CSV table of C-alpha atoms in Angstrom, one decimal:
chain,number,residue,atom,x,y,z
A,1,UNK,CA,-5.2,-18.8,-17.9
A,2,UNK,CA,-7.6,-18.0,-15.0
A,3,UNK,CA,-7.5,-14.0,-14.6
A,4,UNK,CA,-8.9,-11.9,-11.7
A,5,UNK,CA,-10.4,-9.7,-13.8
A,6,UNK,CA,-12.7,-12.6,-15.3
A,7,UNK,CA,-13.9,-13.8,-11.9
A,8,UNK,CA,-15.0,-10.5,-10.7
A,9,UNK,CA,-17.7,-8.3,-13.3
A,10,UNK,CA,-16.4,-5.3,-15.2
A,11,UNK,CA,-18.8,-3.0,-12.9
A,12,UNK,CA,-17.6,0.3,-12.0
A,13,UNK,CA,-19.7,-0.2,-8.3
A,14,UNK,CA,-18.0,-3.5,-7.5
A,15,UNK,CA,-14.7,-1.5,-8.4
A,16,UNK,CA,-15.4,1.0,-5.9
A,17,UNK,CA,-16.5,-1.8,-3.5
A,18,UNK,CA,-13.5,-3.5,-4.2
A,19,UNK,CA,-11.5,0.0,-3.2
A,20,UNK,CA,-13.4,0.6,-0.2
A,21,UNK,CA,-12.4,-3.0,1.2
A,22,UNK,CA,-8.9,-3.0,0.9
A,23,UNK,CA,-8.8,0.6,2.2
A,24,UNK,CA,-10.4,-0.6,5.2
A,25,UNK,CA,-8.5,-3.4,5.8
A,26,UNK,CA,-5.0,-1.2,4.9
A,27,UNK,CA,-6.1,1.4,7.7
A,28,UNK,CA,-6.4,-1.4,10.6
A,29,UNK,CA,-3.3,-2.5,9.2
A,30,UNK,CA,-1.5,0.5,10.4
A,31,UNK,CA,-2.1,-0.5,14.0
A,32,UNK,CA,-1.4,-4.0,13.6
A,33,UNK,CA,1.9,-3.1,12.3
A,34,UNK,CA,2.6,-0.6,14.7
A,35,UNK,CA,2.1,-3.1,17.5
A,36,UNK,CA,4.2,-5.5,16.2
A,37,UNK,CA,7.3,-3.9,16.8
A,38,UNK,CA,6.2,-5.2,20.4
A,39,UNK,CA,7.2,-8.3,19.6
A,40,UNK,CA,10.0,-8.6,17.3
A,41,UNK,CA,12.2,-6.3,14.5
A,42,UNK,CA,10.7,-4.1,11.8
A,43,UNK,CA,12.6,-6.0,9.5
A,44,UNK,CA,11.7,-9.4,10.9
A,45,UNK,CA,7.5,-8.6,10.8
A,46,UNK,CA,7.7,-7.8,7.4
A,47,UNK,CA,9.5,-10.9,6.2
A,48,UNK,CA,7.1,-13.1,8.3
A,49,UNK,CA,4.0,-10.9,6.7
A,50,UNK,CA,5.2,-11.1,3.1
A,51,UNK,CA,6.5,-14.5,3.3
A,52,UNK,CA,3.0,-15.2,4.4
A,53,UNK,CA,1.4,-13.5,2.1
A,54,UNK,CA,3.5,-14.6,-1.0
A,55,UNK,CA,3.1,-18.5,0.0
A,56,UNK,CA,-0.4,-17.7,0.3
A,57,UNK,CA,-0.4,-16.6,-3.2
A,58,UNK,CA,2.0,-19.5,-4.7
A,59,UNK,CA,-0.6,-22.1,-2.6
A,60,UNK,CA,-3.7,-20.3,-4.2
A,61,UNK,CA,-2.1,-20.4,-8.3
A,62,UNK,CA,-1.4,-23.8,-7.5
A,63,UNK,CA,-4.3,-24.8,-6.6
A,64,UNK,CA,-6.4,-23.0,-9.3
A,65,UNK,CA,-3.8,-24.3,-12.0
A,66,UNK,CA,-2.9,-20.8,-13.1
A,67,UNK,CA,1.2,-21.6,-13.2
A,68,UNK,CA,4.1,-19.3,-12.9
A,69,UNK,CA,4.1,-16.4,-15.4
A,70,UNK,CA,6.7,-17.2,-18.2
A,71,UNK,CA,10.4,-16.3,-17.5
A,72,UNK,CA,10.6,-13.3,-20.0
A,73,UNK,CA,8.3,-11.0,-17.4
A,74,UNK,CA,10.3,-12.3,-13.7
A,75,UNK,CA,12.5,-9.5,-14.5
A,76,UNK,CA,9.7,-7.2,-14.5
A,77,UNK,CA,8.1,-8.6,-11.2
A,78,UNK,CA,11.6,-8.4,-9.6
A,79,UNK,CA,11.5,-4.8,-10.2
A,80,UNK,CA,7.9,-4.2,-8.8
A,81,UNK,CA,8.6,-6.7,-5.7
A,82,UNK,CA,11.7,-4.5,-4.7
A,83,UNK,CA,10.0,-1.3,-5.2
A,84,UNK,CA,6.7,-1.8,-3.4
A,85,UNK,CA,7.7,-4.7,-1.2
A,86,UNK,CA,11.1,-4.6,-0.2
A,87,UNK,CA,11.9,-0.7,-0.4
A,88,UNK,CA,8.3,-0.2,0.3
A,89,UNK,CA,8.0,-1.7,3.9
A,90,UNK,CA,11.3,-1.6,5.2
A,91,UNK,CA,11.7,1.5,5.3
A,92,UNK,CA,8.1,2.2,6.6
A,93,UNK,CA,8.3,-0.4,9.3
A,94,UNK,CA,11.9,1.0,10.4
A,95,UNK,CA,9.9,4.4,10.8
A,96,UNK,CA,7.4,3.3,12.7
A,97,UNK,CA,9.4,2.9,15.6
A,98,UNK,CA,9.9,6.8,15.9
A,99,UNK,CA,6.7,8.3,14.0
A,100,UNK,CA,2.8,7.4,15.3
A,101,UNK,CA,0.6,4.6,13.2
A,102,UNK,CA,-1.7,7.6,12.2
A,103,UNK,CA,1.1,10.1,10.8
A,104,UNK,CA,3.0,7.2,8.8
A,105,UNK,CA,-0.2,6.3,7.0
A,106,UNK,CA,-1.2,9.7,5.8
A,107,UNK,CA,2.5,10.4,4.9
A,108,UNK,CA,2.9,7.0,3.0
A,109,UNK,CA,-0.6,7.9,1.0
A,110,UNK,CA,1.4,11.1,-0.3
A,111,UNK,CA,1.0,8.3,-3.0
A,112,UNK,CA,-1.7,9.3,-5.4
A,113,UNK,CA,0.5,12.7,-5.9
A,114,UNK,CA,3.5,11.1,-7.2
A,115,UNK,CA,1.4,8.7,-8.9
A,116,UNK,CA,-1.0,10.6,-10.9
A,117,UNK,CA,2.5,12.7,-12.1
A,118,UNK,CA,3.8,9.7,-13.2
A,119,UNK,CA,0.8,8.9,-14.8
A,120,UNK,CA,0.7,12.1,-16.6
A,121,UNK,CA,4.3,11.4,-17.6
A,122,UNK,CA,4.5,8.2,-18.7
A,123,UNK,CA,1.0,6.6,-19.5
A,124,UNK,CA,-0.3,9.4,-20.9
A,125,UNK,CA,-3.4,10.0,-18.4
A,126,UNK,CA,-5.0,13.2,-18.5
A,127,UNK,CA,-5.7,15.2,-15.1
A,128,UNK,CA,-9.2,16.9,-15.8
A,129,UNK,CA,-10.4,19.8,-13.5
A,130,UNK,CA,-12.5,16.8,-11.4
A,131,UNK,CA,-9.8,15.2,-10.8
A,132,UNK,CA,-7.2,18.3,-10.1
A,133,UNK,CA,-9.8,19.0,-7.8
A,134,UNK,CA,-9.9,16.5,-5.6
A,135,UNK,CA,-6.7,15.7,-5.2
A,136,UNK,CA,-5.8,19.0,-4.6
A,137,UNK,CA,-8.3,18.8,-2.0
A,138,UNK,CA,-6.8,15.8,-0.8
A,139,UNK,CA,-3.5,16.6,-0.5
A,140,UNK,CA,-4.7,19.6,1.6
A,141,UNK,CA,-6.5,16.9,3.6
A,142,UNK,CA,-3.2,15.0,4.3
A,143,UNK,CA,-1.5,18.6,5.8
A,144,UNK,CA,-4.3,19.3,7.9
A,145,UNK,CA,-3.9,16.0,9.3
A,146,UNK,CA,-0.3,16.2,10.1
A,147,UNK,CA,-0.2,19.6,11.3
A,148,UNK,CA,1.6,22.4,9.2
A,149,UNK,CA,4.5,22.6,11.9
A,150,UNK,CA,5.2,18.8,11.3
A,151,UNK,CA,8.8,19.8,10.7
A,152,UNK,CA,8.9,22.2,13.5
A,153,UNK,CA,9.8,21.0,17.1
A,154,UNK,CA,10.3,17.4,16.3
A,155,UNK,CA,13.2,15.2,17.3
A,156,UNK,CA,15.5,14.5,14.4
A,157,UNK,CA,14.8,10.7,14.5
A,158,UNK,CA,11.2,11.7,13.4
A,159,UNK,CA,11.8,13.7,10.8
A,160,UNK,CA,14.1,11.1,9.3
A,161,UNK,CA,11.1,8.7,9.8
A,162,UNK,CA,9.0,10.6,8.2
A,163,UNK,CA,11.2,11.6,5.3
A,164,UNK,CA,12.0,7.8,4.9
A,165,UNK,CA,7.6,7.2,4.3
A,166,UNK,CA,7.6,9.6,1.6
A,167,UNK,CA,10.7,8.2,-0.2
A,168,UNK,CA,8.2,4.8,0.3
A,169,UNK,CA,5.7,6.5,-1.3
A,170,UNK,CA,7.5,7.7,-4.4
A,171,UNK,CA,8.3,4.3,-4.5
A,172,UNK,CA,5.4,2.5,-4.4
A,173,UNK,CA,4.1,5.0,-7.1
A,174,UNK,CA,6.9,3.7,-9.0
A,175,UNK,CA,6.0,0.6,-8.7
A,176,UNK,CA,2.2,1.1,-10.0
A,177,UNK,CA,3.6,2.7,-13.7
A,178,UNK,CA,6.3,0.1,-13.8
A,179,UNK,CA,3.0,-2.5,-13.6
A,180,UNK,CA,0.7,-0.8,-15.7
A,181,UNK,CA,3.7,-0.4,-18.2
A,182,UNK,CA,5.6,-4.3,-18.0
A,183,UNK,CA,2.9,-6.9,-17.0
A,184,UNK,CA,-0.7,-5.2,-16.9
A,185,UNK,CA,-1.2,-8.4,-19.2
A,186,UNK,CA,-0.5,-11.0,-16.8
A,187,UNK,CA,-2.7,-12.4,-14.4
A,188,UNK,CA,-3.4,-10.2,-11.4
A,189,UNK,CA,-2.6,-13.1,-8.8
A,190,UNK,CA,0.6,-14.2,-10.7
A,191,UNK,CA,2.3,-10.8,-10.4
A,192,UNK,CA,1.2,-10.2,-7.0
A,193,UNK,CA,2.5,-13.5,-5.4
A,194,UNK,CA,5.6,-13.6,-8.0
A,195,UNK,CA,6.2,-10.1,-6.7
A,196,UNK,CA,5.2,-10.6,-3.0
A,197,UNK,CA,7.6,-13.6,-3.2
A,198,UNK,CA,10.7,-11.6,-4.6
A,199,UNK,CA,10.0,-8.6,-2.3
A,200,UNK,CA,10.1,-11.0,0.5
A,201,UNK,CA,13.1,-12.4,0.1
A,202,UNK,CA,14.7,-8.7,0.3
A,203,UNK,CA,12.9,-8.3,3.6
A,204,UNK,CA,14.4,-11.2,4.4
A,205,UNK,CA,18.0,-10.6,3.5
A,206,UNK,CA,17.6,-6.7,5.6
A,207,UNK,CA,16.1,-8.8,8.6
A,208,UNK,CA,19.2,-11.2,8.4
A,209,UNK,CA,22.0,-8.5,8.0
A,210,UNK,CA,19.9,-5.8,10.7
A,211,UNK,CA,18.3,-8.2,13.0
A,212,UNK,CA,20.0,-11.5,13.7
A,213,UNK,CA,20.4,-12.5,16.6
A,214,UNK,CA,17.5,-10.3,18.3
A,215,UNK,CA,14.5,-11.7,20.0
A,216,UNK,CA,11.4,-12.6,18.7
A,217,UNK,CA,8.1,-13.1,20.5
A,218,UNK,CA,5.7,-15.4,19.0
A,219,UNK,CA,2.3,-15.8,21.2
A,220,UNK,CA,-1.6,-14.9,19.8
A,221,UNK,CA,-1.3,-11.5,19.4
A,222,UNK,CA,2.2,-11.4,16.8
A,223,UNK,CA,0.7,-14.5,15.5
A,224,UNK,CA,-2.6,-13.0,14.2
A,225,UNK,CA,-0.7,-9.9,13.4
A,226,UNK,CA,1.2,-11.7,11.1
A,227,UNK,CA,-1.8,-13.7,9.5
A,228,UNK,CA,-3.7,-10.6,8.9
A,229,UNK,CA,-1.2,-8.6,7.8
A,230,UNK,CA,0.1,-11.3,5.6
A,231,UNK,CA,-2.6,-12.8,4.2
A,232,UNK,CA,-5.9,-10.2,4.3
A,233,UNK,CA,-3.7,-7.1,3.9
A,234,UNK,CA,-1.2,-8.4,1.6
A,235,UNK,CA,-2.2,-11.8,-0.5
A,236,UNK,CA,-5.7,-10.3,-0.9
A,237,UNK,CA,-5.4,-6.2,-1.1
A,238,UNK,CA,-2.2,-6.4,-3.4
A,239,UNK,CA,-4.2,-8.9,-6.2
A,240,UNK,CA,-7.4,-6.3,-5.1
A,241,UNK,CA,-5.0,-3.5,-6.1
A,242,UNK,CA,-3.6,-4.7,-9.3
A,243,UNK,CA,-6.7,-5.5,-10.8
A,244,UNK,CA,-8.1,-2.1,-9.6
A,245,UNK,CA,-5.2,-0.3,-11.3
A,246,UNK,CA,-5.9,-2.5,-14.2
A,247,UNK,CA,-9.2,-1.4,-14.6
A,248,UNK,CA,-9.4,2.1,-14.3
A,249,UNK,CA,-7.4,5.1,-14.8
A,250,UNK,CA,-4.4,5.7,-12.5
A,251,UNK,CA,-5.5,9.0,-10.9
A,252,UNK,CA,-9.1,8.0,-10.2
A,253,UNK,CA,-7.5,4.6,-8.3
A,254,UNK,CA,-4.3,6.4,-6.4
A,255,UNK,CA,-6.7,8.7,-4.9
A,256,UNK,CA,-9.0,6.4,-3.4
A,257,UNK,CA,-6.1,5.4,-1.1
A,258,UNK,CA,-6.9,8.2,0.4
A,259,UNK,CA,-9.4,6.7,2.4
A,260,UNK,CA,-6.4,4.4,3.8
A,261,UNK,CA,-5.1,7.5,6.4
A,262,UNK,CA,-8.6,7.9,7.6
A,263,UNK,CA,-9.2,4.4,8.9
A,264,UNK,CA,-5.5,4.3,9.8
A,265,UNK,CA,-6.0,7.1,12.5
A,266,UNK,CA,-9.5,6.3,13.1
A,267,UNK,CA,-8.3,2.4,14.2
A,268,UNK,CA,-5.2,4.1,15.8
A,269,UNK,CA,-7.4,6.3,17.8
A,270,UNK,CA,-9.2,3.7,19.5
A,271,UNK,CA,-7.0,0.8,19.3
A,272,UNK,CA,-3.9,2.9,20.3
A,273,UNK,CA,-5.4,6.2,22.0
A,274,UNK,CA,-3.4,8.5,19.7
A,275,UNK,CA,-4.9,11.3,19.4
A,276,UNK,CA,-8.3,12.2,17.3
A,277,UNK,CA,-8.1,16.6,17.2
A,278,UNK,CA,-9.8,18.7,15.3
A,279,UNK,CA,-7.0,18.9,12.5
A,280,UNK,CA,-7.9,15.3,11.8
A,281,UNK,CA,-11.4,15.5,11.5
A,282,UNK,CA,-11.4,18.5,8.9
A,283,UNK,CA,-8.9,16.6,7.1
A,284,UNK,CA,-10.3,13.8,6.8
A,285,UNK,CA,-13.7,15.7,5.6
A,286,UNK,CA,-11.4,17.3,3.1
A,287,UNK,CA,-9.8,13.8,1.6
A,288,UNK,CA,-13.8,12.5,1.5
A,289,UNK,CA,-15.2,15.2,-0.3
A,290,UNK,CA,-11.7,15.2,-2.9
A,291,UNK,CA,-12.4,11.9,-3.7
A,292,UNK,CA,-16.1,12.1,-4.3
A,293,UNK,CA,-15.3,15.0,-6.7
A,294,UNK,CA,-13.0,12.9,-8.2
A,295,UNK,CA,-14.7,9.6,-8.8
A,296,UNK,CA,-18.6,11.1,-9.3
A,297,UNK,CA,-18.3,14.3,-11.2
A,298,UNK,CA,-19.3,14.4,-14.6
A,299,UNK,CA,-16.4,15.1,-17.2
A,300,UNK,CA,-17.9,18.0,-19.2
């Protein structure tokens, strides 16, 4: 059975290259996402993306002859599509309509905290001062970003946005145990498009009950939304991302999605004109320097 991980070289630096890509690509996603709630429903732009994406996938196993993982782990990949694809991205995209691109990224890469307790918990991962170190550092990062009054002055819509991102992100670091504990063993493209294709059909059943009946705008700019998001941000990052997690150790992985909030504001900064202070620069040299602590130093 053709695996990712037997295409691409066990080489920490293509790893890291590999991390840095999908980070990239995650941040501009922010703003395409945000945008798209020009055009149609929250609900609605997600099924479209991860229907995309997960007939993408199903297209590309097809074609490479890998076939369908056997029945006995579909339960598992349920599981993992509701959690980071259903759960995931409705309730981000239903937040987005009341909290900025910038804000819902770094609040959704809260991530790597829940995830490397998890890990701790139930893999067995040990956090070593390095590590403690940066995400520590990181997770200071994220505040400075936000602001510490992000609770203060805001209109209750908001901060039930915002609360809804970090119930995402608990759930999307769910979702990475729950794969490193049921179907680590499968190919990295069969769980991503069997997942994809599972969480999309929850999407699709919120769009249909929430939605129905409201307008939807296709022209270049939803259409390209769509394909991006689908099949560069999705079909490619998610496979990226299992195989990463599949590699190295939880903690090290979870906090390179750090980087995702940085391009998130940076692209929503000039793509959007949300605003770039000084709060979000120190942050973001905070989150940088965490994760080179965590990644480079030595283990003594």
């Amino acid at each position: 059975m053709a695996q990712l991980k037997n295409i691409i070289p066990d080489n920490k630096i293509i790893i890291y290259m590999l991390m840095l890509i999908i980070t990239l690509l995650w941040g501009y996603a922010w703003v395409l996402m945000k945008d798209a709630l020009t055009y149609m429903g929250p609900f609605t732009f997600s099924a479209l993306r991860f229907g995309t994406g997960s007939v993408t996938l199903l297209l590309v196993i097809w074609i490479l002859k890998i076939g369908l993982p056997p029945r006995r782990y579909w339960k598992h990949l349920v599981v993992i599509g509701l959690l980071q694809t259903t759960v995931v991205f409705t309730l981000v995209m239903y937040a987005l309509e009341f909290v900025d691109a910038g804000q819902s990224s770094v609040l959704l890469y809260s991530m790597p905290v829940w995830s490397s307790l998890l890990a701790v918990q139930f893999l067995g991962e040990k956090i070593n001062p390095a590590k403690m170190t940066g995400l520590l550092m990181g997770i200071i990062g994220l505040f400075t970003i936000v602001g510490w009054d992000m609770w203060v002055g805001q209109p209750i819509e908001v901060i039930v946005g915002q609360l809804l991102i970090i119930i995402a992100a608990i759930a999307w670091a769910i979702s990475n145990i729950y794969y490193r504990r049921a179907v680590s063993g499968l190919s990295q493209l069969q769980v991503s498009a069997m997942q994809m294709f599972f969480g999309a059909i929850g999407i699709t059943l919120a769009a249909l009950a929430m939605e129905w009946g409201e307008p939807i705008i296709f022209n270049a700019a939803s259409i390209y939304y769509i394909l991006f998001t689908g099949v560069l941000a999705s079909a490619l990052c998610f496979t990226a991302w299992f195989f990463i997690i599949s590699k190295i150790d939880m903690v090290t992985a979870t906090i390179s999605t750090l980087l995702v909030p940085i391009f998130g504001l940076t692209f929503s900064s000039i793509l959007l004109g949300e605003d770039m202070t000084v709060g979000v620069l120190t942050g973001s040299a905070l989150i940088i320097v965490g994760i080179i602590i965590a990644t480079v130093a030595k283990k003594k």
